[in-house]
Short mmCIF file of C-alpha atoms and ligand atoms in Angstrom, two decimals:
data_model
loop_
_atom_site.label_atom_id
_atom_site.label_comp_id
_atom_site.label_asym_id
_atom_site.label_seq_id
_atom_site.Cartn_x
_atom_site.Cartn_y
_atom_site.Cartn_z
CA MET A 17 0.00 0.00 0.00
CA GLU A 18 1.29 3.43 -0.91
CA LYS A 19 2.68 5.36 2.05
CA LEU A 20 3.90 8.88 2.54
CA ILE A 21 5.90 10.04 5.57
CA ILE A 22 6.43 13.77 6.03
CA THR A 23 7.65 16.06 8.78
CA ARG A 24 4.69 16.96 11.00
CA PRO A 25 2.89 19.89 9.34
CA ASP A 26 1.59 23.18 10.81
CA ASP A 27 -1.61 25.06 10.00
CA TRP A 28 -0.78 28.73 9.42
CA HIS A 29 -4.43 29.91 9.44
CA CYS A 30 -7.07 28.26 11.60
CA HIS A 31 -10.29 29.17 13.45
CA VAL A 32 -10.87 27.01 16.50
CA ARG A 33 -13.52 29.24 18.18
CA ASN A 34 -14.09 28.96 21.95
CA GLY A 35 -16.47 27.27 24.40
CA ALA A 36 -18.18 24.07 23.29
CA MET A 37 -17.18 24.46 19.64
CA LEU A 38 -13.50 24.65 20.61
CA LYS A 39 -13.77 21.32 22.41
CA THR A 40 -15.45 19.76 19.38
CA VAL A 41 -12.99 20.93 16.72
CA LEU A 42 -9.58 21.33 18.36
CA PRO A 43 -8.72 17.60 18.56
CA TYR A 44 -8.92 17.36 14.76
CA THR A 45 -6.35 20.10 14.28
CA ALA A 46 -4.10 18.83 17.09
CA ARG A 47 -4.21 15.28 15.71
CA GLN A 48 -2.25 16.21 12.59
CA PHE A 49 -0.68 19.65 13.08
CA ALA A 50 2.08 20.44 15.57
CA ARG A 51 1.17 24.14 15.62
CA ALA A 52 -1.59 26.36 14.31
CA ILE A 53 -2.00 30.09 13.95
CA ILE A 54 -5.19 30.83 15.86
CA MET A 55 -7.42 33.48 14.33
CA PRO A 56 -8.66 36.16 16.77
CA ASN A 57 -12.17 36.75 15.36
CA LEU A 58 -14.10 35.65 18.41
CA LYS A 59 -17.14 37.61 19.57
CA PRO A 60 -15.83 39.97 20.91
CA PRO A 61 -12.48 39.84 19.07
CA VAL A 62 -9.15 39.14 20.77
CA THR A 63 -7.43 42.52 20.68
CA THR A 64 -4.95 42.65 23.56
CA VAL A 65 -2.11 40.50 24.85
CA ALA A 66 -4.07 39.86 28.04
CA GLU A 67 -7.12 38.62 26.10
CA ALA A 68 -4.95 36.42 23.90
CA LEU A 69 -3.40 34.80 26.96
CA VAL A 70 -6.84 34.01 28.40
CA TYR A 71 -7.89 32.54 25.05
CA ARG A 72 -4.64 30.58 24.81
CA ALA A 73 -5.23 29.05 28.25
CA GLU A 74 -8.71 27.92 27.14
CA ILE A 75 -7.21 26.30 24.03
CA VAL A 76 -4.47 24.57 25.99
CA GLN A 77 -7.16 23.12 28.31
CA ALA A 78 -8.93 21.65 25.28
CA ILE A 79 -5.91 19.81 23.82
CA PRO A 80 -6.40 16.05 24.19
CA GLU A 81 -3.90 14.71 26.70
CA HIS A 82 -1.93 12.46 24.41
CA LEU A 83 -1.36 15.12 21.74
CA ASP A 84 1.47 17.59 21.48
CA PHE A 85 0.10 20.82 20.03
CA THR A 86 1.08 24.50 20.28
CA PRO A 87 -1.38 27.32 19.56
CA LEU A 88 0.25 30.42 18.06
CA MET A 89 -1.82 33.41 19.04
CA THR A 90 -2.75 36.49 17.00
CA LEU A 91 -4.33 39.82 17.85
CA TYR A 92 -7.14 41.47 15.94
CA LEU A 93 -6.24 44.90 14.53
CA THR A 94 -8.87 47.53 15.25
CA PRO A 95 -8.90 51.30 14.76
CA SER A 96 -7.95 51.53 18.46
CA THR A 97 -4.84 49.33 18.27
CA THR A 98 -1.78 51.38 19.31
CA PRO A 99 1.95 51.13 18.57
CA GLN A 100 2.33 50.21 22.26
CA ASP A 101 0.01 47.19 21.72
CA VAL A 102 2.36 46.12 18.92
CA LYS A 103 5.40 46.46 21.16
CA ASP A 104 3.64 44.47 23.90
CA ALA A 105 2.78 41.74 21.43
CA SER A 106 6.34 41.61 20.09
CA GLU A 107 7.63 41.00 23.61
CA ASN A 108 5.25 38.11 24.30
CA PRO A 109 6.47 34.67 23.19
CA TYR A 110 2.92 33.32 22.69
CA ILE A 111 1.83 36.00 20.24
CA VAL A 112 3.12 35.77 16.72
CA ALA A 113 1.16 38.21 14.56
CA PHE A 114 -1.66 40.72 14.04
CA LYS A 115 -4.67 40.02 11.82
CA TYR A 116 -6.11 42.74 9.64
CA TYR A 117 -9.77 42.30 8.68
CA PRO A 118 -11.26 45.08 6.58
CA ALA A 119 -14.40 45.99 8.57
CA GLY A 120 -17.32 43.81 7.48
CA ALA A 121 -15.27 41.60 5.14
CA THR A 122 -16.17 38.28 6.76
CA THR A 123 -17.44 36.39 9.83
CA ASN A 124 -17.03 38.52 12.99
CA SER A 125 -15.13 41.32 11.32
CA ASP A 126 -17.31 44.28 12.31
CA ALA A 127 -14.56 45.57 14.60
CA GLY A 128 -12.06 45.68 11.73
CA VAL A 129 -10.35 48.59 10.05
CA SER A 130 -12.25 50.65 7.48
CA ALA A 131 -9.35 52.54 5.89
CA VAL A 132 -5.79 51.29 5.87
CA GLN A 133 -4.40 54.80 6.39
CA GLN A 134 -6.13 54.66 9.80
CA ILE A 135 -3.56 52.14 10.96
CA TYR A 136 -0.34 53.43 9.38
CA PRO A 137 1.32 54.24 12.75
CA VAL A 138 0.54 50.70 13.88
CA LEU A 139 1.96 49.19 10.67
CA GLU A 140 5.07 51.33 11.24
CA ALA A 141 5.42 49.74 14.69
CA MET A 142 4.86 46.25 13.27
CA GLN A 143 7.64 46.86 10.79
CA GLN A 144 9.92 48.21 13.51
CA PHE A 145 9.27 45.38 15.99
CA ASP A 146 9.17 42.77 13.23
CA VAL A 147 5.67 41.46 13.95
CA PRO A 148 4.02 39.87 10.89
CA LEU A 149 0.76 41.28 9.51
CA LEU A 150 -1.81 38.72 8.38
CA ILE A 151 -4.35 40.10 5.94
CA HIS A 152 -7.85 39.13 4.90
CA GLY A 153 -7.43 40.68 1.47
CA GLU A 154 -10.87 41.74 0.31
CA VAL A 155 -12.43 45.17 -0.04
CA THR A 156 -15.90 45.60 1.37
CA ASP A 157 -17.33 48.38 -0.83
CA ALA A 158 -20.98 47.59 -1.47
CA ASP A 159 -20.53 48.34 -5.17
CA CYS A 160 -17.59 45.95 -5.64
CA ASP A 161 -18.57 42.58 -7.07
CA ILE A 162 -17.90 39.77 -4.60
CA PHE A 163 -15.78 37.90 -7.16
CA ASP A 164 -13.53 40.97 -7.66
CA ARG A 165 -12.97 41.89 -4.03
CA GLU A 166 -9.57 40.25 -3.64
CA GLN A 167 -8.12 41.72 -6.81
CA VAL A 168 -9.43 45.20 -5.97
CA PHE A 169 -7.94 44.92 -2.47
CA ILE A 170 -4.56 44.09 -3.97
CA ASP A 171 -4.72 47.01 -6.40
CA THR A 172 -6.07 49.62 -4.01
CA GLN A 173 -4.67 48.66 -0.60
CA LEU A 174 -2.08 45.91 -0.56
CA SER A 175 0.19 47.47 -3.17
CA ALA A 176 0.34 50.62 -1.06
CA ILE A 177 1.10 48.71 2.15
CA VAL A 178 3.90 46.75 0.47
CA ARG A 179 5.32 49.94 -1.07
CA ASP A 180 5.17 51.94 2.16
CA PHE A 181 6.40 49.17 4.51
CA PRO A 182 8.98 47.21 2.52
CA ALA A 183 10.42 45.48 5.60
CA LEU A 184 7.05 44.45 7.07
CA ARG A 185 6.41 40.70 6.85
CA ILE A 186 2.95 40.15 5.37
CA VAL A 187 0.87 37.02 4.81
CA LEU A 188 -1.95 37.43 2.33
CA GLU A 189 -4.28 34.83 3.80
CA HIS A 190 -6.32 32.29 1.86
CA VAL A 191 -5.48 33.59 -1.63
CA THR A 192 -8.09 32.75 -4.25
CA THR A 193 -7.06 34.44 -7.51
CA GLN A 194 -4.45 34.45 -10.22
CA ALA A 195 -3.88 38.13 -9.41
CA ALA A 196 -2.98 37.27 -5.81
CA VAL A 197 -0.57 34.55 -6.89
CA GLN A 198 1.10 36.94 -9.34
CA PHE A 199 1.31 39.73 -6.77
CA VAL A 200 2.88 37.54 -4.09
CA THR A 201 5.28 35.94 -6.55
CA ALA A 202 6.40 39.26 -7.99
CA ASN A 203 7.01 41.09 -4.70
CA ASN A 204 9.87 40.83 -2.20
CA ALA A 205 10.48 37.90 0.16
CA ASN A 206 8.58 39.61 3.00
CA ILE A 207 5.24 38.82 1.40
CA ALA A 208 3.87 35.30 1.45
CA ALA A 209 0.45 33.63 1.16
CA THR A 210 -1.54 30.76 2.60
CA ILE A 211 -3.76 28.52 0.47
CA THR A 212 -6.77 26.52 1.73
CA PRO A 213 -7.79 23.01 0.67
CA GLN A 214 -11.17 24.18 -0.65
CA HIS A 215 -9.62 26.76 -2.97
CA LEU A 216 -7.23 24.13 -4.33
CA LEU A 217 -9.92 21.49 -4.82
CA TYR A 218 -12.99 23.40 -5.96
CA ASN A 219 -14.12 26.22 -8.19
CA ARG A 220 -17.36 28.16 -7.88
CA ASN A 221 -19.35 25.44 -9.64
CA ALA A 222 -19.08 23.37 -6.46
CA LEU A 223 -21.00 26.13 -4.70
CA LEU A 224 -23.60 26.96 -7.31
CA VAL A 225 -24.26 24.20 -9.85
CA GLY A 226 -27.26 21.94 -9.22
CA GLY A 227 -28.45 24.00 -6.24
CA ILE A 228 -26.78 26.21 -3.67
CA LYS A 229 -24.32 24.20 -1.58
CA PRO A 230 -23.82 26.21 1.60
CA HIS A 231 -20.98 24.05 2.90
CA TYR A 232 -18.81 25.32 0.05
CA TYR A 233 -19.50 28.93 0.97
CA CYS A 234 -16.50 30.64 2.48
CA LEU A 235 -14.78 33.99 2.10
CA PRO A 236 -13.04 34.83 -0.08
CA ILE A 237 -15.62 33.02 -2.21
CA LEU A 238 -14.61 30.18 -4.56
CA LYS A 239 -13.60 31.54 -7.96
CA ARG A 240 -13.41 30.35 -11.59
CA GLU A 241 -11.37 27.33 -12.65
CA GLN A 242 -8.55 29.46 -14.07
CA HIS A 243 -7.95 30.83 -10.58
CA ARG A 244 -8.02 27.39 -8.96
CA LEU A 245 -5.38 26.27 -11.45
CA ALA A 246 -3.18 29.25 -10.59
CA LEU A 247 -3.42 28.34 -6.90
CA VAL A 248 -2.57 24.70 -7.56
CA ASN A 249 0.46 25.75 -9.57
CA ALA A 250 1.61 28.04 -6.76
CA ALA A 251 1.13 25.35 -4.11
CA ILE A 252 3.06 22.66 -6.01
CA SER A 253 5.72 25.04 -7.32
CA GLY A 254 8.09 24.66 -4.39
CA ASN A 255 8.10 28.45 -4.04
CA PRO A 256 8.47 29.02 -0.27
CA LYS A 257 6.17 32.07 -0.43
CA PHE A 258 3.17 29.72 -0.58
CA PHE A 259 2.31 27.52 2.38
CA LEU A 260 -0.49 25.66 4.11
CA GLY A 261 -3.28 27.51 5.92
CA THR A 262 -6.57 25.64 6.08
CA ASP A 263 -8.81 28.50 7.16
CA SER A 264 -10.81 25.73 8.82
CA ALA A 265 -13.79 27.78 10.04
CA PRO A 266 -16.48 25.73 11.78
CA HIS A 267 -20.07 26.94 12.00
CA LEU A 268 -23.07 25.05 13.36
CA THR A 269 -24.72 23.17 10.52
CA HIS A 270 -28.06 24.96 10.88
CA LEU A 271 -26.33 28.35 10.66
CA LYS A 272 -24.85 27.40 7.30
CA GLU A 273 -28.01 25.72 6.00
CA ASN A 274 -29.89 28.95 6.50
CA HIS A 275 -31.56 31.76 4.56
CA CYS A 276 -28.42 33.78 5.38
CA GLY A 277 -25.75 31.11 5.74
CA CYS A 278 -22.44 31.81 7.48
CA ALA A 279 -19.15 31.89 5.57
CA GLY A 280 -16.58 29.25 6.42
CA CYS A 281 -15.67 25.63 5.60
CA PHE A 282 -14.73 23.17 8.34
CA SER A 283 -11.74 21.19 7.06
CA ALA A 284 -9.69 20.34 10.15
CA HIS A 285 -11.09 16.78 10.24
CA ALA A 286 -9.18 15.91 7.05
CA ALA A 287 -6.90 18.78 6.21
CA ILE A 288 -3.65 17.07 5.31
CA GLU A 289 -5.58 14.29 3.55
CA LEU A 290 -7.34 16.88 1.35
CA TYR A 291 -4.06 18.59 0.49
CA ALA A 292 -2.50 15.19 -0.28
CA GLU A 293 -5.21 14.60 -2.90
CA VAL A 294 -4.42 17.89 -4.60
CA PHE A 295 -0.70 17.22 -4.70
CA GLU A 296 -1.23 13.64 -5.88
CA ASP A 297 -3.66 14.69 -8.62
CA ASN A 298 -0.97 17.05 -9.87
CA HIS A 299 1.90 14.55 -9.64
CA ALA A 300 3.60 16.61 -6.96
CA LEU A 301 3.44 14.54 -3.76
CA ASP A 302 7.17 15.24 -3.36
CA LYS A 303 6.31 18.96 -2.94
CA LEU A 304 3.74 18.44 -0.15
CA GLU A 305 6.26 18.44 2.71
CA GLY A 306 7.76 21.83 1.83
CA PHE A 307 4.33 23.41 1.51
CA ALA A 308 2.86 21.78 4.62
CA SER A 309 5.80 21.50 7.00
CA PHE A 310 8.70 23.80 6.08
CA TYR A 311 7.90 27.10 4.36
CA GLY A 312 5.48 28.46 6.94
CA ALA A 313 7.86 27.81 9.82
CA ASP A 314 10.68 29.42 7.85
CA PHE A 315 8.59 32.52 7.11
CA TYR A 316 7.59 32.92 10.78
CA ARG A 317 11.22 32.22 11.79
CA LEU A 318 10.19 29.31 13.97
CA PRO A 319 12.02 25.97 14.06
CA ARG A 320 10.77 23.29 11.68
CA ASN A 321 9.05 20.39 13.43
CA THR A 322 11.08 17.27 14.13
CA GLY A 323 8.37 14.57 14.36
CA THR A 324 6.68 12.97 11.36
CA ILE A 325 3.20 11.92 10.28
CA SER A 326 2.41 9.01 8.08
CA LEU A 327 -0.25 8.97 5.35
CA THR A 328 -1.47 5.75 3.80
CA LYS A 329 -3.40 5.53 0.57
CA ARG A 330 -6.48 3.90 2.05
CA ALA A 331 -9.93 5.34 1.39
CA TRP A 332 -12.38 6.33 4.14
CA THR A 333 -15.75 8.04 4.20
CA VAL A 334 -16.08 11.41 5.88
CA PRO A 335 -18.91 11.46 8.47
CA GLU A 336 -21.96 13.62 7.79
CA TYR A 337 -21.38 15.51 11.05
CA TYR A 338 -18.87 16.04 13.80
CA GLY A 339 -19.79 16.95 17.37
CA GLU A 340 -22.76 16.36 19.68
CA LYS A 341 -26.33 17.13 18.63
CA GLN A 342 -26.35 20.74 19.87
CA ASN A 343 -22.96 21.40 18.38
CA GLN A 344 -23.00 19.71 15.00
CA VAL A 345 -20.63 20.82 12.28
CA THR A 346 -20.82 19.61 8.69
CA PRO A 347 -17.30 18.99 7.39
CA LEU A 348 -15.93 19.55 3.92
CA ARG A 349 -16.61 16.40 1.82
CA ALA A 350 -19.31 15.20 4.27
CA GLY A 351 -20.48 11.71 3.32
CA GLU A 352 -17.92 11.45 0.54
CA SER A 353 -14.77 9.46 0.19
CA LEU A 354 -11.16 10.55 0.80
CA ARG A 355 -8.19 8.67 -0.59
CA TRP A 356 -5.58 9.21 2.13
CA THR A 357 -5.65 8.24 5.80
CA VAL A 358 -3.41 9.63 8.55
CA GLU A 359 -2.13 6.76 10.68
C1 LIG B 109 -13.98 32.74 8.58
C2 LIG B 109 -14.76 32.48 9.87
O1 LIG B 109 -15.81 31.82 9.80
O2 LIG B 109 -14.31 32.89 10.93
N1 LIG B 109 -14.84 32.50 7.46
C3 LIG B 109 -14.46 32.22 6.20
O3 LIG B 109 -15.33 32.15 5.32
N2 LIG B 109 -13.22 32.04 5.86
C4 LIG B 109 -13.44 34.11 8.58
C5 LIG B 109 -12.38 34.34 7.53
O4 LIG B 109 -11.28 33.81 7.60
O5 LIG B 109 -12.68 35.06 6.57
ZN1 LIG B 110 -9.95 32.65 8.26
#
């Protein structure tokens, strides 16, 4: 039976929520990943070092005993974030980055920033103290088409940030377009990008053909096939600017299967298995380890993991739900088959 052993991977973009949902979903991330960047978009958002430490303690409590897992905390940039907050974060070993959500761009982003110029002094401090900036790269203008929002963000905001803060380390999170791949590739080594499994596996037909499929709805929204192909080529290229970030974003099933369904795909149950399919389909399994286990750590200047995980080519069927009745989450690929199994 075909087997693949790689250095234990990390997830450089993950939502684990808090409370009961945290307990439901965290074991799936901790089972395969040694570390994960924890997104701060709780209600209310995690904006200070003190809040991040409280949240971190709750996550640590929820790690199953036999698993070795390290949460890497982030703070949510708001119009009230100060350069002093940045300095405080830079001095705390548990906090690795700030997350910039344009106000209203996605789930729990109402507290975000509405004009990037608002936060220039804070970006200056991030550059000075060498704290990475993680960006949800979509504009939120009501008159901007949802399929164009990433490209317009790059043209109108990201180019200016990169120009004005050349030494700031930036991760353009969950890239979804050819334009994003080109931008990241063309700019200096301080700008990198994460890519999710859903954006590598699916185009917008998965969401819209044959009925609306709410479990494929996430932000940035799935795009045309040409964009998916550009992402696949970036992921398998061996270019260290592109690395794994699942954006696993659990929502209760009934809140997605709803007249106004929430954005976010839950993928932590099978993340590395989903990526393995993409790399295998594109004859690039030898490139999976760099993407999943090396480049992210290198970018964040953290040591690479030393342990390994082992994947076997043995099919299994993804359950329809994870979690208890009151807390059910529908995973990506629910009820369908996956080719790889983590031992
Ligand atoms: C994320 C969530 O649910 O928190 N949703 C999503 O569609 N990706 C937020 C985000 O990362 O945009
Ligand atoms: Zn996210």
